[in-house]
Amino acid sequence: MSRVFVSAPIPQSALDILSQAGLTVESYDGDGLITKSELLQHVANIDALITPLSTQVDQDVIDAAPQLKLIANYGAGFNNIDTAYAKSKGIPVTNTPKVSTTSTAEVTTGLIIALAHRIVEGDQLMRTKGFAGWSPLFFLGHELAGKTLGIIGMGQIGQAVAKRLAAFDMRVIYTQRHPLPAATEASMHASYGTLDEVLAQSDILTIHCPLTPDTHHLLGAAAFKQMKNSAMLINAARGPVIDEAALLTALQQGELAGAALDVYESEPNVDDGFKALSNVILTPHVGNATVEARDAMAAIVANNAVRVASGEQPLYIVNP
């Protein structure tokens, strides 16, 4: 009988799928995130590991699980797993792509609107000292219409963001390795540019590229100097794409007008310097934190474990 270890709480629907398929399921029920030592204790006799992005699955963990036939990551990202080593051991690693697109695009859009119109800042004001009344020059933000939205990474999430913000009459410019087909660009009123062009032209810059060795610290001090002083930066992708120390300095020195961060370089830790800035919005990695997205992710990881237990190929292998 196939044994599955789930290293963090996930929706009950996933556990139901596993149990109904006759798999033996053990779930971590400790406080907080599972530690490496705890993970090592649980993987010795398992056939499949279901794990979230917050759990590191390195060579030690893989070596401690000689029967392991699947690592199913509960998330679209998979930089927490040593995929190359897993491949060398013949272990497929899967993720949960596509199902996070709508939620992450909506969160990104919300952060953009909130930052431009100072909504969070206004909420904080009203919860503290309040205001004296409506005044023509009081608490001004910026409209999105007519502004340029820059997108780094025009995959499914980037395209979903572009479609939503194009409806706000924003001009969209994007960069990635290769341009999209002309018809796809036209449907989003988007145009392709180099990274330098996107940095220089963007009024709002949002990141939707994966974290790879090439994109680690893609945006640092030099990039921020290329951007407009009035520009705002959004990151709902992966924290280490940004050099956070350089971003904090740029914000403190007025090189950027604001930022909204849903992910962090040393997550879950956040530099206190960001917390002190009123022009920064900080959210706790909630890009795909919806019932709909998390249930869909649960179905993918559970069904992949069932497929492997049945001798079938899992879906969404990231280390083929």
mmCIF file of C-alpha atoms in Angstrom:
data_model
loop_
_atom_site.group_PDB
_atom_site.id
_atom_site.type_symbol
_atom_site.label_atom_id
_atom_site.label_comp_id
_atom_site.label_asym_id
_atom_site.label_seq_id
_atom_site.Cartn_x
_atom_site.Cartn_y
_atom_site.Cartn_z
ATOM 1 C CA MET A 1 0.000 0.000 0.000
ATOM 2 C CA SER A 2 1.371 3.384 -0.998
ATOM 3 C CA ARG A 3 2.266 5.724 1.855
ATOM 4 C CA VAL A 4 1.988 9.506 1.576
ATOM 5 C CA PHE A 5 3.354 12.117 3.936
ATOM 6 C CA VAL A 6 1.842 15.623 3.849
ATOM 7 C CA SER A 7 4.276 18.049 5.474
ATOM 8 C CA ALA A 8 1.817 20.877 6.182
ATOM 9 C CA PRO A 9 -1.942 21.323 6.613
ATOM 10 C CA ILE A 10 -3.740 21.337 3.258
ATOM 11 C CA PRO A 11 -7.446 21.311 2.366
ATOM 12 C CA GLN A 12 -9.380 18.278 3.574
ATOM 13 C CA SER A 13 -10.465 17.633 -0.007
ATOM 14 C CA ALA A 14 -6.936 16.449 -0.829
ATOM 15 C CA LEU A 15 -6.843 14.060 2.107
ATOM 16 C CA ASP A 16 -10.234 12.692 1.053
ATOM 17 C CA ILE A 17 -8.943 11.965 -2.462
ATOM 18 C CA LEU A 18 -5.919 10.136 -1.052
ATOM 19 C CA SER A 19 -7.926 8.107 1.452
ATOM 20 C CA GLN A 20 -10.635 7.178 -1.039
ATOM 21 C CA ALA A 21 -7.912 5.843 -3.344
ATOM 22 C CA GLY A 22 -6.723 3.551 -0.567
ATOM 23 C CA LEU A 23 -3.461 5.338 0.162
ATOM 24 C CA THR A 24 -2.081 5.509 3.688
ATOM 25 C CA VAL A 25 -1.808 9.166 4.645
ATOM 26 C CA GLU A 26 0.131 10.811 7.452
ATOM 27 C CA SER A 27 -0.022 14.584 7.935
ATOM 28 C CA TYR A 28 2.220 16.860 9.961
ATOM 29 C CA ASP A 29 0.207 18.342 12.799
ATOM 30 C CA GLY A 30 2.856 20.223 14.757
ATOM 31 C CA ASP A 31 2.885 23.927 15.529
ATOM 32 C CA GLY A 32 4.235 26.214 12.822
ATOM 33 C CA LEU A 33 6.304 24.973 9.890
ATOM 34 C CA ILE A 34 7.859 21.538 9.946
ATOM 35 C CA THR A 35 11.578 21.547 10.767
ATOM 36 C CA LYS A 36 14.150 19.667 8.755
ATOM 37 C CA SER A 37 14.765 17.209 11.583
ATOM 38 C CA GLU A 38 11.037 16.518 11.856
ATOM 39 C CA LEU A 39 10.774 16.052 8.103
ATOM 40 C CA LEU A 40 13.670 13.593 8.113
ATOM 41 C CA GLN A 41 11.913 11.546 10.785
ATOM 42 C CA HIS A 42 8.765 11.170 8.671
ATOM 43 C CA VAL A 43 10.084 10.328 5.193
ATOM 44 C CA ALA A 44 11.918 7.050 5.729
ATOM 45 C CA ASN A 45 9.144 4.746 4.495
ATOM 46 C CA ILE A 46 7.030 6.979 2.269
ATOM 47 C CA ASP A 47 6.280 6.638 -1.427
ATOM 48 C CA ALA A 48 5.070 10.219 -2.016
ATOM 49 C CA LEU A 49 5.770 13.529 -0.336
ATOM 50 C CA ILE A 50 3.275 16.383 -0.580
ATOM 51 C CA THR A 51 4.892 19.587 0.571
ATOM 52 C CA PRO A 52 4.352 23.354 0.392
ATOM 53 C CA LEU A 53 6.746 25.996 -0.901
ATOM 54 C CA SER A 54 7.808 26.767 2.678
ATOM 55 C CA THR A 55 9.349 23.302 3.181
ATOM 56 C CA GLN A 56 12.880 22.745 1.940
ATOM 57 C CA VAL A 57 13.374 19.378 0.288
ATOM 58 C CA ASP A 58 17.111 19.023 -0.184
ATOM 59 C CA GLN A 59 19.506 16.163 -0.849
ATOM 60 C CA ASP A 60 19.405 15.040 2.794
ATOM 61 C CA VAL A 61 15.632 14.689 2.740
ATOM 62 C CA ILE A 62 15.640 12.845 -0.566
ATOM 63 C CA ASP A 63 18.368 10.463 0.615
ATOM 64 C CA ALA A 64 16.367 9.757 3.772
ATOM 65 C CA ALA A 65 13.447 8.491 1.658
ATOM 66 C CA PRO A 66 14.730 5.509 -0.348
ATOM 67 C CA GLN A 67 11.215 4.480 -1.470
ATOM 68 C CA LEU A 68 10.236 7.960 -2.650
ATOM 69 C CA LYS A 69 8.525 7.989 -6.048
ATOM 70 C CA LEU A 70 7.023 11.508 -6.090
ATOM 71 C CA ILE A 71 7.548 14.962 -4.621
ATOM 72 C CA ALA A 72 4.335 16.904 -5.192
ATOM 73 C CA ASN A 73 4.874 20.571 -4.415
ATOM 74 C CA TYR A 74 1.777 22.409 -3.249
ATOM 75 C CA GLY A 75 2.421 25.606 -5.189
ATOM 76 C CA ALA A 76 3.371 26.849 -8.621
ATOM 77 C CA GLY A 77 6.923 27.585 -7.532
ATOM 78 C CA PHE A 78 9.379 24.800 -6.725
ATOM 79 C CA ASN A 79 12.622 26.556 -5.794
ATOM 80 C CA ASN A 80 12.330 24.899 -2.355
ATOM 81 C CA ILE A 81 13.161 21.505 -3.882
ATOM 82 C CA ASP A 82 16.459 20.210 -5.237
ATOM 83 C CA THR A 83 14.835 19.178 -8.503
ATOM 84 C CA ALA A 84 18.111 18.201 -10.169
ATOM 85 C CA TYR A 85 19.033 15.786 -7.396
ATOM 86 C CA ALA A 86 15.526 14.358 -7.400
ATOM 87 C CA LYS A 87 15.849 13.787 -11.144
ATOM 88 C CA SER A 88 19.169 11.995 -10.636
ATOM 89 C CA LYS A 89 17.304 9.634 -8.320
ATOM 90 C CA GLY A 90 14.487 9.132 -10.823
ATOM 91 C CA ILE A 91 11.975 11.013 -8.678
ATOM 92 C CA PRO A 92 9.542 13.303 -10.513
ATOM 93 C CA VAL A 93 8.827 16.673 -8.917
ATOM 94 C CA THR A 94 5.470 18.245 -9.734
ATOM 95 C CA ASN A 95 3.913 21.637 -9.077
ATOM 96 C CA THR A 96 0.447 23.178 -9.305
ATOM 97 C CA PRO A 97 0.520 25.630 -12.213
ATOM 98 C CA LYS A 98 -2.334 27.555 -13.835
ATOM 99 C CA VAL A 99 -4.785 27.328 -10.917
ATOM 100 C CA SER A 100 -3.157 30.287 -9.125
ATOM 101 C CA THR A 101 -3.444 32.601 -12.110
ATOM 102 C CA THR A 102 -6.762 34.292 -11.370
ATOM 103 C CA SER A 103 -6.124 34.827 -7.680
ATOM 104 C CA THR A 104 -2.590 36.146 -8.123
ATOM 105 C CA ALA A 105 -3.663 38.473 -10.926
ATOM 106 C CA GLU A 106 -6.500 39.813 -8.782
ATOM 107 C CA VAL A 107 -4.202 40.358 -5.785
ATOM 108 C CA THR A 108 -1.664 42.124 -8.004
ATOM 109 C CA THR A 109 -4.380 44.361 -9.430
ATOM 110 C CA GLY A 110 -5.613 45.120 -5.926
ATOM 111 C CA LEU A 111 -2.130 46.051 -4.746
ATOM 112 C CA ILE A 112 -1.661 48.348 -7.729
ATOM 113 C CA ILE A 113 -4.954 50.164 -7.094
ATOM 114 C CA ALA A 114 -4.320 50.372 -3.348
ATOM 115 C CA LEU A 115 -0.821 51.744 -3.811
ATOM 116 C CA ALA A 116 -1.727 54.313 -6.466
ATOM 117 C CA HIS A 117 -4.728 55.597 -4.513
ATOM 118 C CA ARG A 118 -3.070 55.295 -1.077
ATOM 119 C CA ILE A 119 -5.938 53.153 0.220
ATOM 120 C CA VAL A 120 -3.998 51.318 2.917
ATOM 121 C CA GLU A 121 -2.338 54.549 4.017
ATOM 122 C CA GLY A 122 -5.765 56.182 4.231
ATOM 123 C CA ASP A 123 -7.137 53.323 6.295
ATOM 124 C CA GLN A 124 -4.256 53.685 8.746
ATOM 125 C CA LEU A 125 -4.892 57.419 8.978
ATOM 126 C CA MET A 126 -8.567 56.923 9.784
ATOM 127 C CA ARG A 127 -7.741 54.345 12.469
ATOM 128 C CA THR A 128 -5.372 56.785 14.189
ATOM 129 C CA LYS A 129 -5.627 60.568 14.072
ATOM 130 C CA GLY A 130 -8.344 60.809 11.399
ATOM 131 C CA PHE A 131 -8.727 63.827 9.088
ATOM 132 C CA ALA A 132 -10.123 67.345 9.283
ATOM 133 C CA GLY A 133 -12.456 67.000 6.274
ATOM 134 C CA TRP A 134 -12.386 67.054 2.488
ATOM 135 C CA SER A 135 -9.831 69.450 1.029
ATOM 136 C CA PRO A 136 -8.774 70.001 -2.624
ATOM 137 C CA LEU A 137 -5.114 69.151 -2.082
ATOM 138 C CA PHE A 138 -5.469 66.595 0.713
ATOM 139 C CA PHE A 139 -4.164 63.023 0.386
ATOM 140 C CA LEU A 140 -3.746 62.939 -3.388
ATOM 141 C CA GLY A 141 -3.020 59.697 -5.183
ATOM 142 C CA HIS A 142 -2.739 58.907 -8.879
ATOM 143 C CA GLU A 143 -5.130 57.555 -11.499
ATOM 144 C CA LEU A 144 -4.070 54.507 -13.488
ATOM 145 C CA ALA A 145 -5.619 55.658 -16.766
ATOM 146 C CA GLY A 146 -3.000 56.850 -19.206
ATOM 147 C CA LYS A 147 -0.105 55.443 -17.184
ATOM 148 C CA THR A 148 2.331 52.747 -18.335
ATOM 149 C CA LEU A 149 2.259 49.335 -16.703
ATOM 150 C CA GLY A 150 5.508 47.412 -17.029
ATOM 151 C CA ILE A 151 5.433 43.635 -16.629
ATOM 152 C CA ILE A 152 8.496 41.450 -16.140
ATOM 153 C CA GLY A 153 7.440 37.954 -17.165
ATOM 154 C CA MET A 154 4.447 37.604 -19.458
ATOM 155 C CA GLY A 155 3.356 34.076 -18.648
ATOM 156 C CA GLN A 156 -0.171 33.203 -17.620
ATOM 157 C CA ILE A 157 -0.178 35.456 -14.551
ATOM 158 C CA GLY A 158 1.518 38.333 -16.343
ATOM 159 C CA GLN A 159 -1.011 38.119 -19.159
ATOM 160 C CA ALA A 160 -3.918 37.982 -16.710
ATOM 161 C CA VAL A 161 -2.631 41.132 -15.022
ATOM 162 C CA ALA A 162 -2.179 42.844 -18.386
ATOM 163 C CA LYS A 163 -5.774 42.094 -19.401
ATOM 164 C CA ARG A 164 -7.126 43.472 -16.152
ATOM 165 C CA LEU A 165 -5.071 46.655 -16.179
ATOM 166 C CA ALA A 166 -5.666 47.288 -19.878
ATOM 167 C CA ALA A 167 -9.305 47.691 -18.837
ATOM 168 C CA PHE A 168 -8.131 50.623 -16.713
ATOM 169 C CA ASP A 169 -6.833 52.279 -19.894
ATOM 170 C CA MET A 170 -3.231 51.614 -19.026
ATOM 171 C CA ARG A 171 -0.547 51.187 -21.670
ATOM 172 C CA VAL A 172 1.178 47.827 -21.184
ATOM 173 C CA ILE A 173 4.823 47.117 -21.944
ATOM 174 C CA TYR A 174 6.456 43.819 -21.029
ATOM 175 C CA THR A 175 9.730 41.970 -21.199
ATOM 176 C CA GLN A 176 10.771 38.342 -21.152
ATOM 177 C CA ARG A 177 13.056 36.116 -23.218
ATOM 178 C CA HIS A 178 10.833 36.113 -26.283
ATOM 179 C CA PRO A 179 7.928 38.301 -27.419
ATOM 180 C CA LEU A 180 4.413 36.914 -27.555
ATOM 181 C CA PRO A 181 2.591 36.424 -30.859
ATOM 182 C CA ALA A 182 1.322 39.699 -32.300
ATOM 183 C CA ALA A 183 -2.322 38.652 -31.906
ATOM 184 C CA THR A 184 -1.802 37.908 -28.211
ATOM 185 C CA GLU A 185 -0.129 41.272 -27.710
ATOM 186 C CA ALA A 186 -2.956 43.038 -29.489
ATOM 187 C CA SER A 187 -5.582 41.377 -27.296
ATOM 188 C CA MET A 188 -3.940 42.964 -24.241
ATOM 189 C CA HIS A 189 -2.873 46.231 -25.880
ATOM 190 C CA ALA A 190 0.668 45.231 -24.947
ATOM 191 C CA SER A 191 4.039 45.814 -26.580
ATOM 192 C CA TYR A 192 7.376 44.065 -26.125
ATOM 193 C CA GLY A 193 10.471 45.841 -24.879
ATOM 194 C CA THR A 194 13.900 45.201 -23.444
ATOM 195 C CA LEU A 195 14.330 45.184 -19.674
ATOM 196 C CA ASP A 196 15.972 48.610 -19.898
ATOM 197 C CA GLU A 197 13.011 49.975 -21.857
ATOM 198 C CA VAL A 198 10.490 48.556 -19.406
ATOM 199 C CA LEU A 199 12.392 49.953 -16.435
ATOM 200 C CA ALA A 200 12.646 53.411 -17.977
ATOM 201 C CA GLN A 201 9.048 53.681 -19.184
ATOM 202 C CA SER A 202 7.023 52.091 -16.384
ATOM 203 C CA ASP A 203 4.876 54.125 -14.031
ATOM 204 C CA ILE A 204 4.006 50.882 -12.278
ATOM 205 C CA LEU A 205 6.281 47.857 -12.582
ATOM 206 C CA THR A 206 5.039 44.400 -11.600
ATOM 207 C CA ILE A 207 7.064 41.179 -11.472
ATOM 208 C CA HIS A 208 5.726 37.833 -12.699
ATOM 209 C CA CYS A 209 8.835 35.884 -13.672
ATOM 210 C CA PRO A 210 10.025 32.675 -11.994
ATOM 211 C CA LEU A 211 12.966 32.648 -9.606
ATOM 212 C CA THR A 212 15.988 31.192 -11.393
ATOM 213 C CA PRO A 213 19.732 31.836 -11.165
ATOM 214 C CA ASP A 214 19.260 34.375 -13.979
ATOM 215 C CA THR A 215 16.463 36.269 -12.203
ATOM 216 C CA HIS A 216 17.947 36.269 -8.691
ATOM 217 C CA HIS A 217 18.377 39.974 -7.787
ATOM 218 C CA LEU A 218 17.252 40.889 -11.286
ATOM 219 C CA LEU A 219 16.199 44.237 -9.841
ATOM 220 C CA GLY A 220 18.793 45.989 -7.738
ATOM 221 C CA ALA A 221 20.340 49.409 -7.233
ATOM 222 C CA ALA A 222 21.194 49.914 -10.910
ATOM 223 C CA ALA A 223 17.670 48.994 -12.032
ATOM 224 C CA PHE A 224 16.030 51.326 -9.545
ATOM 225 C CA LYS A 225 18.158 54.228 -10.798
ATOM 226 C CA GLN A 226 16.840 53.534 -14.311
ATOM 227 C CA MET A 227 13.231 53.860 -13.145
ATOM 228 C CA LYS A 228 11.237 57.036 -12.762
ATOM 229 C CA ASN A 229 11.271 58.625 -9.319
ATOM 230 C CA SER A 230 7.468 58.558 -9.573
ATOM 231 C CA ALA A 231 7.373 54.809 -10.349
ATOM 232 C CA MET A 232 5.879 52.161 -8.080
ATOM 233 C CA LEU A 233 7.023 48.530 -7.809
ATOM 234 C CA ILE A 234 4.852 45.447 -7.170
ATOM 235 C CA ASN A 235 6.175 41.983 -6.333
ATOM 236 C CA ALA A 236 3.768 39.057 -6.007
ATOM 237 C CA ALA A 237 6.163 36.590 -7.655
ATOM 238 C CA ARG A 238 9.260 35.573 -5.669
ATOM 239 C CA GLY A 239 11.081 37.695 -3.112
ATOM 240 C CA PRO A 240 14.699 37.105 -4.196
ATOM 241 C CA VAL A 241 14.004 38.512 -7.675
ATOM 242 C CA ILE A 242 14.494 41.853 -5.898
ATOM 243 C CA ASP A 243 17.577 42.933 -3.957
ATOM 244 C CA GLU A 244 15.550 44.075 -0.951
ATOM 245 C CA ALA A 245 18.361 46.040 0.653
ATOM 246 C CA ALA A 246 18.725 48.056 -2.545
ATOM 247 C CA LEU A 247 14.954 48.509 -2.782
ATOM 248 C CA LEU A 248 14.746 49.829 0.760
ATOM 249 C CA THR A 249 17.524 52.310 0.044
ATOM 250 C CA ALA A 250 15.822 53.424 -3.178
ATOM 251 C CA LEU A 251 12.545 54.013 -1.348
ATOM 252 C CA GLN A 252 14.220 55.842 1.535
ATOM 253 C CA GLN A 253 16.099 58.091 -0.884
ATOM 254 C CA GLY A 254 13.060 58.864 -3.035
ATOM 255 C CA GLU A 255 14.287 57.013 -6.115
ATOM 256 C CA LEU A 256 10.910 55.214 -6.208
ATOM 257 C CA ALA A 257 7.498 56.508 -5.151
ATOM 258 C CA GLY A 258 6.281 53.324 -3.487
ATOM 259 C CA ALA A 259 6.185 49.546 -3.402
ATOM 260 C CA ALA A 260 3.776 46.726 -2.625
ATOM 261 C CA LEU A 261 5.307 43.413 -1.596
ATOM 262 C CA ASP A 262 3.529 40.091 -1.154
ATOM 263 C CA VAL A 263 6.753 38.031 -1.140
ATOM 264 C CA TYR A 264 10.104 38.578 0.548
ATOM 265 C CA GLU A 265 13.755 37.775 0.080
ATOM 266 C CA SER A 266 14.106 36.096 3.487
ATOM 267 C CA GLU A 267 10.496 35.056 3.885
ATOM 268 C CA PRO A 268 8.769 35.143 6.300
ATOM 269 C CA ASN A 269 11.109 37.819 7.690
ATOM 270 C CA VAL A 270 10.538 41.415 6.602
ATOM 271 C CA ASP A 271 13.053 44.216 7.099
ATOM 272 C CA ASP A 272 11.720 46.667 9.677
ATOM 273 C CA GLY A 273 12.751 49.480 7.372
ATOM 274 C CA PHE A 274 9.861 48.668 5.045
ATOM 275 C CA LYS A 275 7.415 48.714 7.942
ATOM 276 C CA ALA A 276 8.409 52.285 8.739
ATOM 277 C CA LEU A 277 7.509 53.577 5.267
ATOM 278 C CA SER A 278 3.947 54.789 4.650
ATOM 279 C CA ASN A 279 4.339 54.355 0.878
ATOM 280 C CA VAL A 280 4.894 50.591 1.181
ATOM 281 C CA ILE A 281 2.167 47.931 1.352
ATOM 282 C CA LEU A 282 3.148 44.601 2.908
ATOM 283 C CA THR A 283 0.982 41.471 2.592
ATOM 284 C CA PRO A 284 1.738 37.929 3.880
ATOM 285 C CA HIS A 285 2.237 35.970 0.623
ATOM 286 C CA VAL A 286 -1.469 35.795 -0.190
ATOM 287 C CA GLY A 287 -1.231 35.785 -3.988
ATOM 288 C CA ASN A 288 -3.125 32.512 -4.339
ATOM 289 C CA ALA A 289 -4.762 32.512 -0.911
ATOM 290 C CA THR A 290 -8.320 31.874 -2.032
ATOM 291 C CA VAL A 291 -10.547 28.907 -1.298
ATOM 292 C CA GLU A 292 -10.894 28.295 -5.019
ATOM 293 C CA ALA A 293 -7.170 28.299 -5.803
ATOM 294 C CA ARG A 294 -6.122 26.257 -2.784
ATOM 295 C CA ASP A 295 -8.790 23.609 -3.428
ATOM 296 C CA ALA A 296 -7.632 23.319 -7.032
ATOM 297 C CA MET A 297 -4.021 22.977 -5.879
ATOM 298 C CA ALA A 298 -5.093 20.303 -3.404
ATOM 299 C CA ALA A 299 -6.749 18.298 -6.150
ATOM 300 C CA ILE A 300 -3.601 18.388 -8.292
ATOM 301 C CA VAL A 301 -1.192 17.143 -5.611
ATOM 302 C CA ALA A 302 -3.565 14.465 -4.357
ATOM 303 C CA ASN A 303 -4.423 13.146 -7.803
ATOM 304 C CA ASN A 304 -0.739 13.066 -8.727
ATOM 305 C CA ALA A 305 -0.031 10.895 -5.697
ATOM 306 C CA VAL A 306 -2.864 8.596 -6.750
ATOM 307 C CA ARG A 307 -1.562 8.447 -10.316
ATOM 308 C CA VAL A 308 1.929 7.457 -9.181
ATOM 309 C CA ALA A 309 0.533 4.849 -6.786
ATOM 310 C CA SER A 310 -1.358 3.405 -9.763
ATOM 311 C CA GLY A 311 1.758 3.268 -11.914
ATOM 312 C CA GLU A 312 0.789 6.274 -14.021
ATOM 313 C CA GLN A 313 2.798 9.360 -14.914
ATOM 314 C CA PRO A 314 1.950 12.400 -12.756
ATOM 315 C CA LEU A 315 0.944 15.700 -14.298
ATOM 316 C CA TYR A 316 3.003 18.908 -14.288
ATOM 317 C CA ILE A 317 6.471 17.395 -13.877
ATOM 318 C CA VAL A 318 9.054 20.171 -13.519
ATOM 319 C CA ASN A 319 12.170 17.950 -13.766
ATOM 320 C CA PRO A 320 11.412 15.671 -16.720
#
